[in-house]
Tab-separated table of C-alpha atoms in Angstrom:
chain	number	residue	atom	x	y	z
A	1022	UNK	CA	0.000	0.000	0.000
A	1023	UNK	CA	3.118	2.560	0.753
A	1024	UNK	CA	5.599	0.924	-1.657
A	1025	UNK	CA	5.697	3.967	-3.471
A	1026	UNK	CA	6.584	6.239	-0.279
A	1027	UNK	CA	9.519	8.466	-0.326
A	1028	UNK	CA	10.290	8.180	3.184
A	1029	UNK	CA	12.952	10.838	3.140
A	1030	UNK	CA	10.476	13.255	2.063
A	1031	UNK	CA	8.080	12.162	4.836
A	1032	UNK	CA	11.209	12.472	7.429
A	1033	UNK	CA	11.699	16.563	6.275
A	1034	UNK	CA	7.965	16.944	6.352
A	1035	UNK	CA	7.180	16.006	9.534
A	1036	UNK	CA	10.244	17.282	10.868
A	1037	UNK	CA	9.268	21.267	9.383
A	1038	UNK	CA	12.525	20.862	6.782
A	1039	UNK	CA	10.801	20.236	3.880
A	1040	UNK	CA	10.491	22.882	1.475
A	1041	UNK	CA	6.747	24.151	-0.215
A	1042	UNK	CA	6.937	21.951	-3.452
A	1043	UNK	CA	7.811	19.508	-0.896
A	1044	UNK	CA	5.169	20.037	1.406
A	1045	UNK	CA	2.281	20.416	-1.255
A	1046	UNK	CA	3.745	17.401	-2.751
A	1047	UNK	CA	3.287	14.960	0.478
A	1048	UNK	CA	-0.144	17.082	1.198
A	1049	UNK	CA	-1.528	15.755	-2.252
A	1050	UNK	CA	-0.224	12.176	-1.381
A	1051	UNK	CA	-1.815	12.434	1.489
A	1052	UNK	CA	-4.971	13.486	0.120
A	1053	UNK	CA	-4.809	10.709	-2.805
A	1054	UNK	CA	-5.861	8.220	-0.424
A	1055	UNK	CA	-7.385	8.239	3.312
A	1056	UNK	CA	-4.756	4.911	4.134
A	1057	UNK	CA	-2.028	8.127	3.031
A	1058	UNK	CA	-3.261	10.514	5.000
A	1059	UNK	CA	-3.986	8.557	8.355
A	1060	UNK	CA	-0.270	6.809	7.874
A	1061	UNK	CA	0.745	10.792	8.107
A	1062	UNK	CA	-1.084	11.912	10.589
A	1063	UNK	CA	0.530	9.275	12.932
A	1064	UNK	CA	4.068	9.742	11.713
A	1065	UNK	CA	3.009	13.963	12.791
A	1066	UNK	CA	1.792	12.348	16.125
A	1067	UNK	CA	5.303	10.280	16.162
A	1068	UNK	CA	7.494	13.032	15.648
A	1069	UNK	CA	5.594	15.249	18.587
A	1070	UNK	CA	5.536	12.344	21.060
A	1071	UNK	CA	9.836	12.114	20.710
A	1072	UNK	CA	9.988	16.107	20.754
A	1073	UNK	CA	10.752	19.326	18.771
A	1074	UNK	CA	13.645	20.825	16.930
A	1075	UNK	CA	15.991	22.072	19.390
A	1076	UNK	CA	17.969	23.762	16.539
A	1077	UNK	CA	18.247	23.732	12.726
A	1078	UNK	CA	19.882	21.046	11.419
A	1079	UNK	CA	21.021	19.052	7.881
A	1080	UNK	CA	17.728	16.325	7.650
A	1081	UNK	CA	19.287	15.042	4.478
A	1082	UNK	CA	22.639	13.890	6.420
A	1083	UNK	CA	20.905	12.980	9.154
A	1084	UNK	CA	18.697	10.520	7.518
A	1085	UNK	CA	21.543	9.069	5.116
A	1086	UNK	CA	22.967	7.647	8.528
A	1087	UNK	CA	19.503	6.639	9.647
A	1088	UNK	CA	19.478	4.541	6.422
A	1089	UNK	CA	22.413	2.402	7.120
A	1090	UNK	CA	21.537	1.555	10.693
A	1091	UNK	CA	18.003	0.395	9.209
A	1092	UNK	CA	19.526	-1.579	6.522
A	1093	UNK	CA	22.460	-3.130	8.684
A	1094	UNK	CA	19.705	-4.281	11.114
A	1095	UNK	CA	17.554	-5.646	8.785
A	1096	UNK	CA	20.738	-7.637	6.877
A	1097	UNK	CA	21.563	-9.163	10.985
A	1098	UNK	CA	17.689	-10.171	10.963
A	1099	UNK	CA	16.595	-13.722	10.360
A	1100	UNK	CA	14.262	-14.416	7.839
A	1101	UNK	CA	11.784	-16.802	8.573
A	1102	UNK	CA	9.970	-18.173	5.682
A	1103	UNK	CA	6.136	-18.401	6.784
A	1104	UNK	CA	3.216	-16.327	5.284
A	1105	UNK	CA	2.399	-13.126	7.206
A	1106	UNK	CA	-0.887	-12.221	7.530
A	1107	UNK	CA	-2.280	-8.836	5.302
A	1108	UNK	CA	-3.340	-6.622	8.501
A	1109	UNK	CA	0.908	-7.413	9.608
A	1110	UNK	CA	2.274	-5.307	6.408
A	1111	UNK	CA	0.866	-2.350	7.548
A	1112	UNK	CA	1.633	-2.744	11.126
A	1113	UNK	CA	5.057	-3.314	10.418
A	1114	UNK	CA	5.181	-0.232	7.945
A	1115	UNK	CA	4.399	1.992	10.390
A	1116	UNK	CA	6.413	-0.299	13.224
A	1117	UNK	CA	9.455	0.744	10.750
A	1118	UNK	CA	8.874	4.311	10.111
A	1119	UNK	CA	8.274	4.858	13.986
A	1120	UNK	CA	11.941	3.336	14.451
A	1121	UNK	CA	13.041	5.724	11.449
A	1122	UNK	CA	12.076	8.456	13.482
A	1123	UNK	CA	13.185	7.694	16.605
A	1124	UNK	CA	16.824	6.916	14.847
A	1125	UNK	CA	16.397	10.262	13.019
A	1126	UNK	CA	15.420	11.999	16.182
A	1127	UNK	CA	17.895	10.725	17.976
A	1128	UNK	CA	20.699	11.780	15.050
A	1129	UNK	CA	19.329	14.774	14.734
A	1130	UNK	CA	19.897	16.028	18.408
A	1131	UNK	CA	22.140	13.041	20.735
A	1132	UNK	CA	22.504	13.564	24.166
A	1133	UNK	CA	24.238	16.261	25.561
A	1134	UNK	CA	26.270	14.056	27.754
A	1135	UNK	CA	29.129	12.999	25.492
A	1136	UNK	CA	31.777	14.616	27.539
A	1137	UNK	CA	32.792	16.832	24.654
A	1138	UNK	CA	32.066	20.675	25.041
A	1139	UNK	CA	29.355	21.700	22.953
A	1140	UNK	CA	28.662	25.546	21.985
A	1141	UNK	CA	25.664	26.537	23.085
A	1142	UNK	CA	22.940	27.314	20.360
A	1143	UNK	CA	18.944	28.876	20.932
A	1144	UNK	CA	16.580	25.966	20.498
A	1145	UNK	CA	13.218	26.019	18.416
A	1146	UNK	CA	10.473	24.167	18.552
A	1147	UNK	CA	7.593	24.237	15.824
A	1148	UNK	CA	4.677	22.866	14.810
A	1149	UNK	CA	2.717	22.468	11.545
A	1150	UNK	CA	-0.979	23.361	10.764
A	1151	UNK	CA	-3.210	20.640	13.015
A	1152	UNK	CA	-0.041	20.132	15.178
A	1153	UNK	CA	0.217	21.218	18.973
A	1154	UNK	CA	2.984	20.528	20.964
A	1155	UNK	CA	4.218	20.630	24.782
A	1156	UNK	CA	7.173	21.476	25.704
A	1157	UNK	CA	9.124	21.087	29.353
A	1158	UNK	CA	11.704	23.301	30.266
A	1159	UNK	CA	14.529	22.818	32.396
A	1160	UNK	CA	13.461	25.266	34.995
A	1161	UNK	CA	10.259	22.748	35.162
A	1162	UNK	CA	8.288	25.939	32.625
A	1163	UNK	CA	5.603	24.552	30.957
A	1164	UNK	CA	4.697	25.227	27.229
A	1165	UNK	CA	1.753	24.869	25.194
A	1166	UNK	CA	2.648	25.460	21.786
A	1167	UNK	CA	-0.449	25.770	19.484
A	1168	UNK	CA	-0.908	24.836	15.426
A	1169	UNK	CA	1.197	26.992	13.183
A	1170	UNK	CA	3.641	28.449	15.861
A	1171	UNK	CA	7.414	28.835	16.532
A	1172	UNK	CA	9.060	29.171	20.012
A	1173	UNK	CA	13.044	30.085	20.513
A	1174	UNK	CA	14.632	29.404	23.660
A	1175	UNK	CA	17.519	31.518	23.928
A	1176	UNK	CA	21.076	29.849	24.341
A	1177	UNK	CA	21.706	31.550	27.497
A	1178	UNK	CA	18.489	30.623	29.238
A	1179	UNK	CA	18.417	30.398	33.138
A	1180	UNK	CA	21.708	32.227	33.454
A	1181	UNK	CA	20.468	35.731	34.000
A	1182	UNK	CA	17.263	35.833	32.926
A	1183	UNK	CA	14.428	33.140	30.852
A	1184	UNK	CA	14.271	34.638	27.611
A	1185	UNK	CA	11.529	32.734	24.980
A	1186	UNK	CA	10.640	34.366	21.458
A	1187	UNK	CA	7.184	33.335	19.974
A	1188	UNK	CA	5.704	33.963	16.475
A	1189	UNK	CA	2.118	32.115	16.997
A	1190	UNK	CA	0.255	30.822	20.060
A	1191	UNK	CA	1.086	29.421	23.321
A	1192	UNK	CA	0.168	29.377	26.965
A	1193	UNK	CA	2.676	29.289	29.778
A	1194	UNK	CA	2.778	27.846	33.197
A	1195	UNK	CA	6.115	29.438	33.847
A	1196	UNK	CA	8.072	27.872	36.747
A	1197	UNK	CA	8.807	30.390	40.036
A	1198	UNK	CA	12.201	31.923	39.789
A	1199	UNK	CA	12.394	35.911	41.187
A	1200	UNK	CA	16.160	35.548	40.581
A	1201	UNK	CA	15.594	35.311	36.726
A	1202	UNK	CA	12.703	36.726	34.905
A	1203	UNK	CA	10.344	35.209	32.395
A	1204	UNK	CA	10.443	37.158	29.475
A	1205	UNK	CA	8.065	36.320	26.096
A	1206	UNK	CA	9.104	38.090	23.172
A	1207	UNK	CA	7.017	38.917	20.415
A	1208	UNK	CA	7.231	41.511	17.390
A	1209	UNK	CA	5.215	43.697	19.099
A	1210	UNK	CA	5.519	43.225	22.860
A	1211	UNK	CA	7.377	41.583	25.624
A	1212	UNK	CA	5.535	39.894	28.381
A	1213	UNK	CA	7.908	39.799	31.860
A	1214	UNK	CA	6.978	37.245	34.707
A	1215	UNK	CA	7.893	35.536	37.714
A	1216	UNK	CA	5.797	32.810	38.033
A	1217	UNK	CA	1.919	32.487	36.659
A	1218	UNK	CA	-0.046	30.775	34.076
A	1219	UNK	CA	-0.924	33.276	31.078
A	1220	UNK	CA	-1.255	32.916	27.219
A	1221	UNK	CA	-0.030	34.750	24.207
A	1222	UNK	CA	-1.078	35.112	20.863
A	1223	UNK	CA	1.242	36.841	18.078
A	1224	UNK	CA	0.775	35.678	14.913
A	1225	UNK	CA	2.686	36.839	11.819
A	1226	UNK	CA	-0.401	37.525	9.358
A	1227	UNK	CA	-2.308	38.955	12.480
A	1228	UNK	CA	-1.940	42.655	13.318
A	1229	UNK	CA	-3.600	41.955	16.789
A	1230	UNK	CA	-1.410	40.803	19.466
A	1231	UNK	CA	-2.584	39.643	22.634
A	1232	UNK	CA	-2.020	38.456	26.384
A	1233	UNK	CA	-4.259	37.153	28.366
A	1234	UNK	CA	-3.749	35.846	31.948
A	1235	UNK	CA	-5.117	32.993	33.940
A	1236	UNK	CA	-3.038	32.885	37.252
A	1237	UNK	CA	-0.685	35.379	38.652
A	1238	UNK	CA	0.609	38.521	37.288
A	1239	UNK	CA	2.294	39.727	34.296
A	1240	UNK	CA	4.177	42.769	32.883
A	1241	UNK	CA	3.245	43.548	29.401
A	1242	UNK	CA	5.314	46.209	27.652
A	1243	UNK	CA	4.666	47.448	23.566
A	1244	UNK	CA	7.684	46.989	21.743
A	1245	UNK	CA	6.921	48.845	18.809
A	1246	UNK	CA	6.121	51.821	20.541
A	1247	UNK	CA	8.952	52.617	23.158
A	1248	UNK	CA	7.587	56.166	24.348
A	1249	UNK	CA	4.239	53.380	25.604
A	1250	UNK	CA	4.076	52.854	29.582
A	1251	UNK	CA	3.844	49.319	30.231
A	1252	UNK	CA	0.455	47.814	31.948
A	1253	UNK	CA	0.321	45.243	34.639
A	1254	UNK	CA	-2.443	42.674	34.177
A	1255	UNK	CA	-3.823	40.348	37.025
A	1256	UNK	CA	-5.447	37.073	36.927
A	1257	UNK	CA	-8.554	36.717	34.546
A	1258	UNK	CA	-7.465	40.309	33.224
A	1259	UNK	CA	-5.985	40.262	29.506
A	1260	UNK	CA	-4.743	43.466	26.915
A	1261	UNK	CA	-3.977	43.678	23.448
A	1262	UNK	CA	-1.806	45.739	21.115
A	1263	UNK	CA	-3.311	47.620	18.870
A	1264	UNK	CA	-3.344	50.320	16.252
A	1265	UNK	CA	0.604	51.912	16.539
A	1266	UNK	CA	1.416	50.200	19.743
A	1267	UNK	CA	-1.261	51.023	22.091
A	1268	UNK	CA	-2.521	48.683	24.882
A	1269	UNK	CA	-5.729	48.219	25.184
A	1270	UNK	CA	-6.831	46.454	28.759
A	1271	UNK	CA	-10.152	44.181	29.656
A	1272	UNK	CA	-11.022	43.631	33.179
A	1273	UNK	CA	-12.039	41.300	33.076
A	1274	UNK	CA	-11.649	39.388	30.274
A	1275	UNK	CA	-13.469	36.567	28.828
A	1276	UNK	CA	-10.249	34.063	28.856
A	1277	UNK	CA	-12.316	30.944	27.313
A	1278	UNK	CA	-11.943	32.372	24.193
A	1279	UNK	CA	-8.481	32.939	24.010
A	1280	UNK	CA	-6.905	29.897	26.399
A	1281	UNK	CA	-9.213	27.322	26.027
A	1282	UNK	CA	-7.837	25.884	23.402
A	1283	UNK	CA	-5.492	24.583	25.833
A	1284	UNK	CA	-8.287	21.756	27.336
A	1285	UNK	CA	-9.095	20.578	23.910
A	1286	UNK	CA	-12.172	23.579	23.673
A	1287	UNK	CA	-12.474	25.966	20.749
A	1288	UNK	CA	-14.106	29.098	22.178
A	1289	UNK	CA	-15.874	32.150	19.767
A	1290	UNK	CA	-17.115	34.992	21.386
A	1291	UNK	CA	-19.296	37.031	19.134
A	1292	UNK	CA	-15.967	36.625	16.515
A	1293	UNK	CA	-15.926	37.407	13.033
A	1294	UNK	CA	-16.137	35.016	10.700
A	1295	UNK	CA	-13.002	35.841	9.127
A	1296	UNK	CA	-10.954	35.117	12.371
A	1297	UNK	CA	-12.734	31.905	13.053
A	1298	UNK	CA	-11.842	30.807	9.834
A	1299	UNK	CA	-8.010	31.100	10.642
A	1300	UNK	CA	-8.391	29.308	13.648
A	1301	UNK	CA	-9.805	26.043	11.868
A	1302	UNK	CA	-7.197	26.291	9.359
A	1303	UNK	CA	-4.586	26.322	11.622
A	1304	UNK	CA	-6.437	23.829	14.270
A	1305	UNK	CA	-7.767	21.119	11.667
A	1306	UNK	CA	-5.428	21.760	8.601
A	1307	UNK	CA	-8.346	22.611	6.504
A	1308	UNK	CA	-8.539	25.172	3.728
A	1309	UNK	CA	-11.647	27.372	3.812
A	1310	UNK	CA	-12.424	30.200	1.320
A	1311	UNK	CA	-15.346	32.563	2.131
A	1312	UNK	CA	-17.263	33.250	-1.588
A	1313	UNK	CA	-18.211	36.741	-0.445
A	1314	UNK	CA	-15.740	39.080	1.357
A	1315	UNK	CA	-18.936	40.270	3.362
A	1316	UNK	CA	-19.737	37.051	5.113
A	1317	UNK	CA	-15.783	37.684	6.651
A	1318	UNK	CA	-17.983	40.145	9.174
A	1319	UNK	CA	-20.734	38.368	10.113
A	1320	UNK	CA	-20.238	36.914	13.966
A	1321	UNK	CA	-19.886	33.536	15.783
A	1322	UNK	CA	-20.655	32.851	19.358
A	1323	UNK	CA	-19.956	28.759	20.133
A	1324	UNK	CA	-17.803	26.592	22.105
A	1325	UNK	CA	-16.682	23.361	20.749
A	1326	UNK	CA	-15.258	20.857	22.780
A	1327	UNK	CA	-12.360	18.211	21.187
A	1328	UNK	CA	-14.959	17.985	18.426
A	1329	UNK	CA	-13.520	16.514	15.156
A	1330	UNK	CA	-13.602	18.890	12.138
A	1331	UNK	CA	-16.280	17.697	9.911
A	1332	UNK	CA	-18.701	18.004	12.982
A	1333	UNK	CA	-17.410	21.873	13.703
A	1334	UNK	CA	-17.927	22.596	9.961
A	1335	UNK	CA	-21.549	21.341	9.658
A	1336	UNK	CA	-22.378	23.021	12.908
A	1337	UNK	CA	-20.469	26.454	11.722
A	1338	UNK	CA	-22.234	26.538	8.251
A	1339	UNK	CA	-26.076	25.596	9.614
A	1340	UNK	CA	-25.762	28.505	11.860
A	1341	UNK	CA	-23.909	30.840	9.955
A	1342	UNK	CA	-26.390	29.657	7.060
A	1343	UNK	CA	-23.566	28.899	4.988
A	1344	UNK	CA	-23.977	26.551	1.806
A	1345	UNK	CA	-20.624	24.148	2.033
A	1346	UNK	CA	-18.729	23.667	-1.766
A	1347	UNK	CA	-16.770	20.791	-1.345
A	1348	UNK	CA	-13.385	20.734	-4.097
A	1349	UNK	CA	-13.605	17.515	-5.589
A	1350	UNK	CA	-9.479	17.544	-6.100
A	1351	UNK	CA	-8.736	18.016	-2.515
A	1352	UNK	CA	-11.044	16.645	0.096
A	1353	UNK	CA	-9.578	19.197	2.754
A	1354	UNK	CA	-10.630	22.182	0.509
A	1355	UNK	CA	-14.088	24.385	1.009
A	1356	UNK	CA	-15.859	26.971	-0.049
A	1357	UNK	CA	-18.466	28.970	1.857
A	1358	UNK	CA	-20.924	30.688	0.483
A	1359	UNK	CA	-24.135	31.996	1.295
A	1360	UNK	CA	-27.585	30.134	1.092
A	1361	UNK	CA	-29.957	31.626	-0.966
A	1362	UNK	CA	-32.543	32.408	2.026
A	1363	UNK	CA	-29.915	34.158	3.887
């Protein structure tokens, strides 16, 4: 069924090193046949169970060495001669590619303890569209990464201060520590910390930035407006950045909508249907094109709860009255456009 898989083009796709002919060329694989696209979406699941990129690296040489431990141990295998049984191809298939990983994985970024000195680089952990990702810092700092999103962890982290740069989403349950600050870097603000639970949202193709905050306190300071006093926000309080740098403060807030992504709920709160769009994209890995760039402003209030993506769809286009246009090329492709009552 995957005899015709190029698995070192699956190992830079699921790793973020692949390049865009790359990616749209494992994306229409995928699409070409559900068995693809389910084998993906557990090598995805795979690579975020052993961890993110801690730094860019060379996939390509990486995997070459992969190659020759794989074939080495399947020349010492024996080969018994019996008949397997059909459901055991597949197992094994994916049995293999989970060991290609880990071998990859563990090529890609060895342990630390070799008892060679090592210059210290930033690390950087991604993830894809449909991807999320947790990450554990040394300092015992707790990161929820969402779909779509990079996070650097600077080289010198822990030595004078905790320094993180996001372009994306995450939420942070950031470890106690007055001797070193938290800091959360984004192109247009820096959010400084002690110890609380907050999360931040900074996405490249947004102009809104915000920062909202679940436990504790946080310091949030514009960045691309340095003459801009910084605002202190308190639990269930959050602010954004808008306009040329301006903060603008909600007490209080309605978090749901902005952190509860984090327990598996999708949260709209009177949101244009533009934004919501963006979110499923980035959440489900779907494509959705509004017909009409008027139906972009009409509003959504719902909460979904880990509630697979056809289901959110259906429910989003019955009460948006939305007609659904399904592309018959790629399965993950809409278009919505009006009904003609609405």
């Amino acid at each position: 069924m995957h005899e015709a898989i190029d698995w070192e083009l699956l190992a830079r796709y699921v790793s973020g090193n692949c390049s865009e002919v790359e990616r749209a060329a494992v994306e229409a694989w995928a699409n070409a046949d559900p068995a693809h696209r389910q084998l993906l979406e557990e090598l995805k699941e795979t690579w975020i169970l052993m961890g993110q990129a801690h730094r860019p690296v060379s996939v390509e040489a990486a995997w070459q060495r992969v190659k020759v431990q794989l074939t080495a141990a399947h020349d010492r295998a024996p080969q018994p001669i019996r008949r397997r049984h059909p459901w055991s191809v597949r197992v094994l298939a994916v049995l293999a590619v989970a060991l290609g990983l880990a071998l990859l994985y563990a090529e890609l970024w060895p342990s630390k303890d070799t008892g060679k000195a090592e210059v210290e680089t930033a690390r950087v952990f991604t993830t894809q569209r449909g991807q999320r990702a947790t990450i554990q810092l040394v300092d015992g700092t707790r990161i929820l990464l969402a779909p779509e999103s990079r996070l650097e962890v600077a080289a010198a982290y822990g030595q004078k201060a905790r320094d993180v740069a996001l372009v994306g989403e995450a939420f942070f349950e950031v470890a106690s520590d007055s001797a070193h600050p938290f800091v959360v870097h984004t192109s247009r603000l820096a959010v400084h910390v002690l110890g609380t639970a907050f999360g931040v949202r900074a996405y490249a193709d947004e102009s809104q930035v915000y920062v909202a905050v679940r436990q504790g306190k946080v310091q949030v300071r514009p960045d691309t407006a340095p003459g801009m006093l910084s605002v202190l926000l308190e639990a269930g309080q959050l602010a954004r950045v808008v306009g040329q740098g301006q903060l603008q403060v909600e007490r209080p807030a309605n978090l749901e909508a902005y952190v509860g992504w984090t327990e598996g709920r999708l949260v709209f709160a009177r949101t244009p249907l533009r934004e919501v769009v963006q979110v499923l994209k980035r959440f489900y890995d779907v494509e959705i094109e509004l017909a009409e760039p008027s139906l972009g402003d009409r509003q959504l209030t719902a909460t979904f709860e880990e509630a697979p993506a056809y289901q959110v769809l259906q429910i989003i286009a019955a009460t948006m009255k939305l007609e659904t246009v399904r592309d018959a090329r790629n399965p993950r492709r809409i278009v919505w456009r009006p009904t003609p009552d609405s």
